[in-house]
Short mmCIF file of C-alpha atoms and ligand atoms in Angstrom, two decimals:
data_model
loop_
_atom_site.label_atom_id
_atom_site.label_comp_id
_atom_site.label_asym_id
_atom_site.label_seq_id
_atom_site.Cartn_x
_atom_site.Cartn_y
_atom_site.Cartn_z
CA MET A 1050 102.97 134.28 3.37
CA LEU A 1051 105.38 132.04 1.55
CA LEU A 1052 107.09 130.70 4.31
CA PRO A 1053 109.55 130.54 5.11
CA ASN A 1054 112.11 133.94 4.08
CA LYS A 1055 114.94 133.44 2.16
CA LYS A 1056 117.10 132.44 5.14
CA GLY A 1057 114.66 129.92 6.32
CA ARG A 1058 113.06 131.51 9.14
CA PHE A 1059 108.73 131.31 10.18
CA GLY A 1060 108.94 135.21 12.20
CA PRO A 1061 111.61 135.03 14.43
CA TYR A 1062 111.34 131.43 14.23
CA GLY A 1063 114.16 128.35 12.57
CA GLY A 1064 116.73 129.29 10.01
CA ARG A 1065 120.31 127.54 9.92
CA TYR A 1066 121.95 126.86 14.06
CA VAL A 1067 124.63 124.69 12.30
CA ALA A 1068 128.20 123.84 12.27
CA GLU A 1069 129.79 125.57 9.16
CA THR A 1070 130.93 122.32 8.03
CA LEU A 1071 127.48 121.23 7.06
CA MET A 1072 126.82 124.91 5.86
CA PRO A 1073 127.77 123.63 2.15
CA ALA A 1074 125.26 120.49 2.20
CA LEU A 1075 122.48 122.89 2.94
CA GLN A 1076 122.98 125.19 0.88
CA GLU A 1077 122.78 122.20 -2.34
CA LEU A 1078 119.54 120.93 -0.45
CA GLU A 1079 118.08 124.25 -0.65
CA ALA A 1080 118.85 124.94 -4.41
CA VAL A 1081 117.67 120.98 -5.42
CA TYR A 1082 114.14 121.36 -4.11
CA GLN A 1083 113.57 124.44 -4.77
CA SER A 1084 114.57 123.50 -8.46
CA VAL A 1085 112.77 120.37 -8.34
CA ARG A 1086 109.81 120.70 -6.55
CA ARG A 1087 108.03 122.13 -9.62
CA LYS A 1088 108.84 119.98 -12.65
CA PRO A 1089 106.54 118.12 -13.21
CA GLY A 1090 108.88 115.48 -13.98
CA PHE A 1091 109.41 115.48 -10.03
CA LYS A 1092 105.98 115.84 -9.32
CA LYS A 1093 105.17 112.97 -11.29
CA LYS A 1094 107.62 110.45 -9.98
CA LEU A 1095 106.54 111.62 -5.86
CA ALA A 1096 101.90 111.00 -7.01
CA ASP A 1097 102.77 107.61 -8.69
CA ILE A 1098 104.85 106.47 -5.79
CA LEU A 1099 102.22 107.58 -3.36
CA LYS A 1100 99.27 105.98 -5.35
CA HIS A 1101 100.80 102.59 -6.34
CA PHE A 1102 103.62 102.80 -3.02
CA VAL A 1103 101.53 104.22 -0.10
CA GLY A 1104 97.57 103.34 -1.52
CA ARG A 1105 97.24 107.80 -2.12
CA PRO A 1106 94.55 109.45 -1.67
CA THR A 1107 93.78 107.83 1.75
CA PRO A 1108 90.00 108.20 2.67
CA LEU A 1109 88.85 111.28 4.42
CA TYR A 1110 86.34 108.42 6.66
CA PHE A 1111 82.82 109.67 8.44
CA ALA A 1112 82.86 107.86 11.81
CA PRO A 1113 79.35 107.60 12.27
CA ARG A 1114 78.87 105.94 16.21
CA LEU A 1115 81.69 108.50 17.31
CA SER A 1116 79.06 111.21 15.47
CA GLU A 1117 76.30 110.30 16.95
CA HIS A 1118 78.44 109.16 20.37
CA LEU A 1119 79.83 112.31 20.78
CA GLY A 1120 76.32 114.43 19.98
CA GLY A 1121 75.72 114.73 16.76
CA LEU A 1122 78.60 116.51 15.17
CA LYS A 1123 80.13 115.10 11.83
CA ILE A 1124 83.59 113.75 12.68
CA TYR A 1125 85.45 112.50 10.14
CA LEU A 1126 88.74 111.23 9.90
CA LYS A 1127 91.59 111.78 7.90
CA ARG A 1128 93.31 107.79 7.64
CA GLU A 1129 96.92 108.09 7.62
CA ASP A 1130 96.61 105.40 8.64
CA LEU A 1131 96.44 103.37 6.37
CA CYS A 1132 99.38 104.10 4.16
CA HIS A 1133 101.51 101.56 3.81
CA THR A 1134 103.89 101.38 6.52
CA GLY A 1135 101.61 101.83 9.25
CA ALA A 1136 101.77 105.82 9.49
CA HIS A 1137 101.75 109.71 7.41
CA LYS A 1138 105.66 108.97 7.71
CA ILE A 1139 106.80 107.68 5.03
CA ASN A 1140 104.78 111.04 2.63
CA ASN A 1141 108.20 112.10 4.17
CA THR A 1142 110.57 109.95 3.13
CA LEU A 1143 109.09 109.31 0.23
CA GLY A 1144 110.51 112.53 -0.95
CA GLN A 1145 113.54 113.23 0.47
CA ILE A 1146 114.75 109.46 -1.24
CA LEU A 1147 113.62 111.24 -5.57
CA LEU A 1148 115.86 114.52 -4.04
CA THR A 1149 118.34 112.48 -2.92
CA GLN A 1150 118.38 110.53 -6.04
CA GLU A 1151 118.33 113.85 -7.77
CA MET A 1152 121.19 114.61 -6.26
CA GLY A 1153 123.17 110.97 -7.09
CA LYS A 1154 123.91 110.51 -3.89
CA LYS A 1155 123.27 106.80 -3.07
CA ARG A 1156 123.38 106.41 0.67
CA VAL A 1157 120.41 108.06 3.49
CA ILE A 1158 120.30 108.12 6.75
CA ALA A 1159 117.73 108.96 9.87
CA GLU A 1160 117.37 109.60 12.90
CA THR A 1161 114.34 107.31 15.46
CA GLY A 1162 113.20 107.28 18.14
CA ALA A 1163 110.09 104.86 18.52
CA GLY A 1164 111.75 103.80 15.17
CA GLN A 1165 108.46 104.87 13.31
CA HIS A 1166 110.68 106.90 10.86
CA GLY A 1167 113.75 104.75 10.98
CA VAL A 1168 111.14 102.25 9.03
CA ALA A 1169 110.14 104.52 7.03
CA THR A 1170 113.20 105.89 5.62
CA ALA A 1171 114.41 101.63 5.57
CA THR A 1172 111.15 100.69 3.89
CA ALA A 1173 112.28 103.83 1.20
CA ALA A 1174 115.65 103.21 0.87
CA ALA A 1175 114.75 99.62 -0.26
CA ARG A 1176 112.43 100.50 -2.92
CA PHE A 1177 114.91 102.67 -4.68
CA GLY A 1178 118.18 101.11 -3.46
CA MET A 1179 119.96 103.02 -1.48
CA ASP A 1180 122.47 102.08 1.46
CA CYS A 1181 120.72 103.42 4.86
CA GLU A 1182 121.53 103.89 8.18
CA VAL A 1183 119.36 104.81 11.26
CA TYR A 1184 120.73 106.03 14.50
CA MET A 1185 118.76 105.26 17.70
CA GLY A 1186 119.48 105.44 21.18
CA THR A 1187 120.82 102.23 23.05
CA GLU A 1188 117.53 102.59 24.96
CA ASP A 1189 115.28 102.83 22.48
CA MET A 1190 116.37 100.57 20.91
CA LYS A 1191 116.02 98.22 23.94
CA ARG A 1192 112.44 99.57 24.24
CA GLN A 1193 112.23 99.66 20.37
CA GLU A 1194 112.69 95.72 19.68
CA LEU A 1195 110.19 95.34 16.61
CA ASN A 1196 111.03 98.09 15.01
CA VAL A 1197 114.04 97.57 15.03
CA PHE A 1198 114.04 94.10 13.65
CA ARG A 1199 111.88 95.67 11.04
CA MET A 1200 114.39 97.98 9.72
CA ARG A 1201 117.28 94.77 9.88
CA LEU A 1202 114.71 93.19 7.52
CA LEU A 1203 114.51 95.92 5.19
CA GLY A 1204 117.76 96.32 4.38
CA ALA A 1205 118.71 99.35 7.23
CA LYS A 1206 122.15 98.88 9.51
CA VAL A 1207 120.88 100.43 12.51
CA SER A 1208 123.39 101.72 14.69
CA GLY A 1209 123.61 102.74 18.37
CA VAL A 1210 124.23 105.97 20.13
CA ASP A 1211 124.74 105.37 23.82
CA ALA A 1212 125.92 109.29 24.78
CA GLY A 1213 123.51 111.23 26.98
CA SER A 1214 120.26 110.21 27.12
CA LYS A 1215 120.51 107.06 25.03
CA THR A 1216 116.94 108.75 23.95
CA LEU A 1217 115.72 109.88 20.51
CA LYS A 1218 117.62 113.95 20.95
CA ASP A 1219 120.93 111.80 21.43
CA ALA A 1220 120.09 109.77 18.03
CA ILE A 1221 120.11 113.10 16.60
CA SER A 1222 123.58 114.38 17.07
CA GLU A 1223 124.96 111.67 15.83
CA ALA A 1224 122.74 111.69 12.38
CA LEU A 1225 124.38 115.67 11.67
CA ARG A 1226 127.52 114.66 13.11
CA ASP A 1227 127.31 111.33 10.34
CA TRP A 1228 126.78 113.72 7.93
CA THR A 1229 128.56 115.78 8.39
CA ALA A 1230 131.86 113.48 7.67
CA ASN A 1231 129.70 111.76 5.05
CA VAL A 1232 127.89 115.05 2.85
CA ARG A 1233 129.23 114.33 -0.71
CA ASP A 1234 127.38 110.92 -0.53
CA THR A 1235 124.97 111.01 1.82
CA HIS A 1236 121.45 113.21 3.05
CA TYR A 1237 119.90 113.50 5.98
CA ILE A 1238 116.46 112.58 5.76
CA LEU A 1239 115.08 114.12 9.05
CA GLY A 1240 111.95 112.33 10.03
CA SER A 1241 109.29 115.82 11.10
CA VAL A 1242 109.12 119.26 10.59
CA LEU A 1243 112.33 120.02 12.51
CA GLY A 1244 115.99 120.59 11.84
CA PRO A 1245 117.70 124.10 9.85
CA HIS A 1246 116.20 125.13 7.24
CA PRO A 1247 115.11 123.62 4.31
CA TYR A 1248 113.77 120.49 6.11
CA PRO A 1249 111.42 122.57 8.76
CA MET A 1250 110.04 123.46 5.00
CA MET A 1251 110.61 120.98 2.87
CA ILE A 1252 109.39 118.41 4.95
CA ARG A 1253 105.86 120.21 5.53
CA ASP A 1254 105.22 120.79 1.65
CA PHE A 1255 105.73 116.63 1.30
CA GLN A 1256 103.13 116.21 4.22
CA SER A 1257 101.25 119.53 3.17
CA VAL A 1258 99.94 116.29 0.45
CA ILE A 1259 97.49 115.11 3.52
CA GLY A 1260 95.68 118.64 3.44
CA GLN A 1261 95.73 118.58 -0.02
CA GLU A 1262 93.62 115.60 -0.26
CA ALA A 1263 91.08 116.39 2.95
CA ARG A 1264 90.38 119.94 0.91
CA GLN A 1265 88.94 118.47 -2.05
CA GLN A 1266 87.81 115.45 0.08
CA ILE A 1267 85.60 117.72 2.59
CA LEU A 1268 84.57 120.10 -0.20
CA ARG A 1269 83.10 116.66 -2.32
CA THR A 1270 80.82 115.21 0.80
CA GLU A 1271 80.26 118.08 2.89
CA GLY A 1272 79.99 120.61 -0.03
CA ARG A 1273 82.13 122.99 1.92
CA PHE A 1274 85.16 123.59 4.93
CA PRO A 1275 84.72 121.66 8.33
CA ASP A 1276 84.43 123.76 11.58
CA VAL A 1277 87.08 122.21 13.24
CA MET A 1278 90.40 120.64 12.46
CA ILE A 1279 92.30 119.07 15.18
CA ALA A 1280 95.88 116.30 15.36
CA CYS A 1281 99.05 115.52 17.40
CA VAL A 1282 102.52 117.19 17.66
CA GLY A 1283 105.24 115.26 17.93
CA GLY A 1284 107.44 118.58 16.09
CA GLY A 1285 104.29 119.47 13.75
CA SER A 1286 104.75 117.51 10.61
CA ASN A 1287 100.97 115.78 10.19
CA ALA A 1288 99.71 118.98 11.65
CA ILE A 1289 101.32 120.74 9.80
CA GLY A 1290 100.41 118.50 6.67
CA LEU A 1291 96.59 118.55 7.13
CA PHE A 1292 95.91 122.37 8.29
CA THR A 1293 99.00 123.76 5.68
CA PRO A 1294 95.92 123.45 2.95
CA PHE A 1295 92.66 125.24 4.60
CA LEU A 1296 95.44 127.63 6.23
CA SER A 1297 93.75 131.10 3.84
CA GLU A 1298 90.38 129.65 4.95
CA SER A 1299 90.94 131.52 8.24
CA GLU A 1300 86.87 130.44 9.83
CA ILE A 1301 88.56 127.46 10.17
CA ARG A 1302 89.87 126.54 14.35
CA MET A 1303 92.84 124.41 14.11
CA ILE A 1304 93.77 123.01 17.65
CA GLY A 1305 98.07 121.46 18.11
CA VAL A 1306 97.44 119.12 20.12
CA GLU A 1307 101.50 117.82 22.69
CA ALA A 1308 101.32 115.45 25.17
CA GLY A 1309 100.37 116.46 28.46
CA GLY A 1310 101.77 112.83 30.14
CA LEU A 1311 101.12 112.52 33.43
CA GLY A 1312 100.14 116.28 33.70
CA ILE A 1313 101.14 119.92 33.39
CA GLU A 1314 102.45 120.02 36.84
CA THR A 1315 103.69 117.18 37.22
CA GLY A 1316 107.30 118.54 35.02
CA LYS A 1317 106.81 114.89 33.15
CA HIS A 1318 105.13 115.81 29.34
CA ALA A 1319 105.94 116.93 25.84
CA ALA A 1320 104.08 119.42 26.22
CA ARG A 1321 106.48 122.41 24.84
CA PHE A 1322 103.77 125.08 24.49
CA ALA A 1323 102.47 125.02 28.11
CA SER A 1324 106.19 125.55 28.67
CA GLY A 1325 108.24 125.64 26.72
CA THR A 1326 110.24 128.63 26.36
CA LEU A 1327 112.91 130.15 22.63
CA GLY A 1328 115.95 128.81 22.37
CA VAL A 1329 118.14 126.35 19.87
CA LEU A 1330 117.73 122.87 19.22
CA HIS A 1331 119.45 120.40 16.72
CA GLY A 1332 119.49 123.83 14.30
CA THR A 1333 116.42 125.45 14.88
CA MET A 1334 115.41 128.15 16.59
CA THR A 1335 112.09 126.96 18.22
CA THR A 1336 109.66 126.20 21.52
CA LEU A 1337 111.40 124.17 23.51
CA LEU A 1338 111.95 122.49 26.89
CA GLN A 1339 114.92 123.56 28.52
CA ASP A 1340 115.54 124.56 32.52
CA ALA A 1341 117.29 128.03 33.03
CA TYR A 1342 120.66 127.42 32.14
CA GLY A 1343 118.84 126.02 28.38
CA GLN A 1344 120.50 122.03 29.04
CA ILE A 1345 117.52 120.04 27.27
CA GLN A 1346 114.56 118.40 29.64
CA ASN A 1347 113.81 115.02 29.59
CA THR A 1348 110.06 114.33 28.37
CA HIS A 1349 107.47 112.41 29.10
CA SER A 1350 104.90 110.77 27.03
CA VAL A 1351 102.86 107.78 26.61
CA SER A 1352 103.72 107.86 23.65
CA ALA A 1353 107.37 108.32 21.83
CA GLY A 1354 106.35 109.62 18.60
CA LEU A 1355 105.81 113.14 20.84
CA ASP A 1356 107.84 112.86 22.70
CA TYR A 1357 109.66 115.31 22.08
CA ALA A 1358 112.19 118.55 23.65
CA ALA A 1359 111.51 120.41 20.81
CA VAL A 1360 108.50 121.68 18.38
CA GLY A 1361 108.43 122.68 14.60
CA PRO A 1362 109.48 126.68 14.33
CA GLU A 1363 106.52 127.29 11.88
CA HIS A 1364 104.45 125.42 14.78
CA SER A 1365 105.71 128.55 17.47
CA TYR A 1366 104.46 131.65 14.40
CA TYR A 1367 101.53 130.29 14.37
CA ARG A 1368 100.91 129.55 17.96
CA ASP A 1369 101.83 133.58 17.74
CA LYS A 1370 99.61 134.95 15.27
CA GLN A 1371 97.28 132.96 17.21
CA ARG A 1372 95.24 131.24 13.95
CA ILE A 1373 97.47 127.87 16.14
CA GLU A 1374 95.30 126.77 19.05
CA TYR A 1375 97.31 125.20 21.21
CA THR A 1376 96.60 122.35 23.09
CA SER A 1377 97.18 118.69 25.49
CA VAL A 1378 95.76 116.15 26.91
CA THR A 1379 97.34 113.40 29.27
CA ASP A 1380 98.60 109.80 28.59
CA ASP A 1381 95.11 108.77 30.75
CA GLU A 1382 93.31 110.58 28.10
CA ALA A 1383 94.76 109.26 25.07
CA LEU A 1384 94.45 106.07 26.81
CA SER A 1385 90.80 106.71 26.79
CA ALA A 1386 90.06 108.05 23.48
CA PHE A 1387 92.40 104.94 22.08
CA ARG A 1388 89.61 103.28 24.33
CA LEU A 1389 86.85 104.40 22.31
CA LEU A 1390 88.10 104.55 19.14
CA ALA A 1391 88.38 101.06 18.99
CA GLU A 1392 85.32 100.54 20.42
CA MET A 1393 83.11 102.19 18.42
CA GLU A 1394 84.66 102.15 15.38
CA GLY A 1395 86.40 98.93 14.16
CA ILE A 1396 89.79 101.37 14.53
CA LEU A 1397 93.33 101.11 16.54
CA PRO A 1398 94.44 104.26 16.29
CA ALA A 1399 98.53 105.31 16.82
CA LEU A 1400 98.99 106.59 20.80
CA GLU A 1401 99.91 109.47 18.74
CA SER A 1402 96.61 110.52 17.16
CA SER A 1403 94.91 109.18 20.22
CA HIS A 1404 95.67 111.79 21.59
CA ALA A 1405 93.82 114.53 18.18
CA VAL A 1406 90.46 112.00 19.53
CA ALA A 1407 91.13 112.55 23.47
CA TYR A 1408 90.51 116.28 22.33
CA LEU A 1409 87.80 115.73 20.49
CA ILE A 1410 85.91 113.62 22.90
CA LYS A 1411 86.68 116.87 26.01
CA LEU A 1412 85.92 119.56 23.12
CA ALA A 1413 82.46 118.22 21.53
CA PRO A 1414 80.27 119.55 24.47
CA SER A 1415 81.54 122.40 23.68
CA LEU A 1416 80.27 122.43 19.49
CA PRO A 1417 76.82 123.08 17.89
CA LYS A 1418 75.59 120.09 17.09
CA GLY A 1419 76.47 119.58 13.11
CA GLN A 1420 79.37 120.76 12.96
CA ILE A 1421 82.11 118.85 11.11
CA VAL A 1422 85.66 118.38 13.05
CA ILE A 1423 88.10 116.43 10.28
CA VAL A 1424 90.74 114.40 12.63
CA ASN A 1425 93.47 113.80 11.78
CA LEU A 1426 94.63 110.12 11.77
CA SER A 1427 98.07 109.82 11.86
CA GLY A 1428 99.08 106.44 11.98
CA ARG A 1429 97.46 102.69 13.20
CA GLY A 1430 98.03 101.49 17.00
CA ASP A 1431 98.93 98.57 16.06
CA LYS A 1432 102.67 99.53 16.59
CA ASP A 1433 101.77 99.70 20.52
CA VAL A 1434 99.20 97.10 21.66
CA ALA A 1435 102.44 95.32 23.84
CA GLN A 1436 103.07 98.43 25.61
CA LEU A 1437 98.92 98.58 25.79
CA SER A 1438 98.86 94.75 27.58
CA ARG A 1439 101.91 94.96 28.79
CA MET A 1440 100.59 98.29 31.11
CA GLU A 1441 97.46 96.33 31.51
CA GLN A 1442 99.20 93.69 33.21
CA GLN A 1443 101.26 95.99 35.51
CA ASN A 1444 97.36 97.82 36.65
CA GLU A 1445 95.78 94.25 37.62
CA PRO A 1446 95.92 93.94 40.87
CA ASP A 1447 97.14 90.59 42.65
C1 PLP B 1858 105.63 109.72 14.54
C2 PLP B 1858 104.55 111.11 14.98
C3 PLP B 1858 103.89 111.27 15.06
C4 PLP B 1858 104.70 112.77 15.44
O1 PLP B 1858 105.14 112.99 14.70
P1 PLP B 1858 104.21 114.69 13.41
O2 PLP B 1858 106.21 115.14 13.12
O3 PLP B 1858 104.33 116.12 15.34
O4 PLP B 1858 103.60 114.14 12.29
C5 PLP B 1858 102.70 111.41 15.25
N1 PLP B 1858 101.23 110.08 15.15
C6 PLP B 1858 102.30 108.88 14.47
C7 PLP B 1858 101.13 107.97 14.34
C8 PLP B 1858 103.69 109.65 14.42
O5 PLP B 1858 103.93 108.73 13.55
#
């Protein structure tokens, strides 16, 4: 199992569907990555920054009250919410910043939807003294004002994208355009296991630190592997990062949870595996939400981080292989899970991560007592409390 193959493919998925002008940049990136990834110097630099700046290893926390409440399971939360900047995204941006240094480049660009990846990139760029420009749809800039301000405080330039739906997919297109024009001194830091090869592979590798730690931690505390692992799937980087180091343990059930939005039947969701079809978006072939003419559909989710029309190509591969199960929960189910975790464990999960907790709640009655479950808590919910408060005010009867 060494995927992707030389062409960057996971079975039929992945690949490199980009303009000729970007090919040299992708080839350079792949060559540099392949040459430095195993070098002790690079590995040590990355391990040091993850330890001292991010705060790794993150705890694998046994959730006693939730375990009891859900019928005597042994529930462990992998606490990516405790990473510096509040989510797993920083694991990837720091890895890519170190690669940028190796390539001798001084400027990084990124796309962002909710602003989480933009903040993680601006943070890494500030730490390493690099110029940083973040593309963001103007609609998203309005919705996520505070993250725009955060990025600017970190010294990044935030450029509004006024095209199309003025959201994430338009921001990615604009970032790719910038990269094409400025490849010589600029590296494009993509935020999830998406885009053309080598991004899905490289970002998976950087996020696999989550699963490597969890593997050691669960063996130390329980002396055995978990029975079930659950993670939310936007592009799919936190999920593949947790799952990858466990994939060869065939008895472990792995479940990826997509955003069911207002319900699959309403069409207002981002559950690619529920109604998506094969297509190409932003340089990769994978499962997409598109119409009969190949136009990308508008997606919906209460959590901005899960609201994207494509899923990482490696996930499409494991769906076909039936190695990972994919399911979805609705906005309402995720919101209830947020409250339950807050009240039971004193942890405010990100709305994205709440999707994983929500599926755990649904699955729990069918699991035998004593089973070990690891849920990836991809981020913290502080970023979401203003949105929750607004939603609550709207719902109050007058
Ligand atoms: C961005 C984000 C996600 C979704 O991205 P993946 O690549 O699927 O992990 C999930 N959780 C949090 C907290 C995020 O910020």
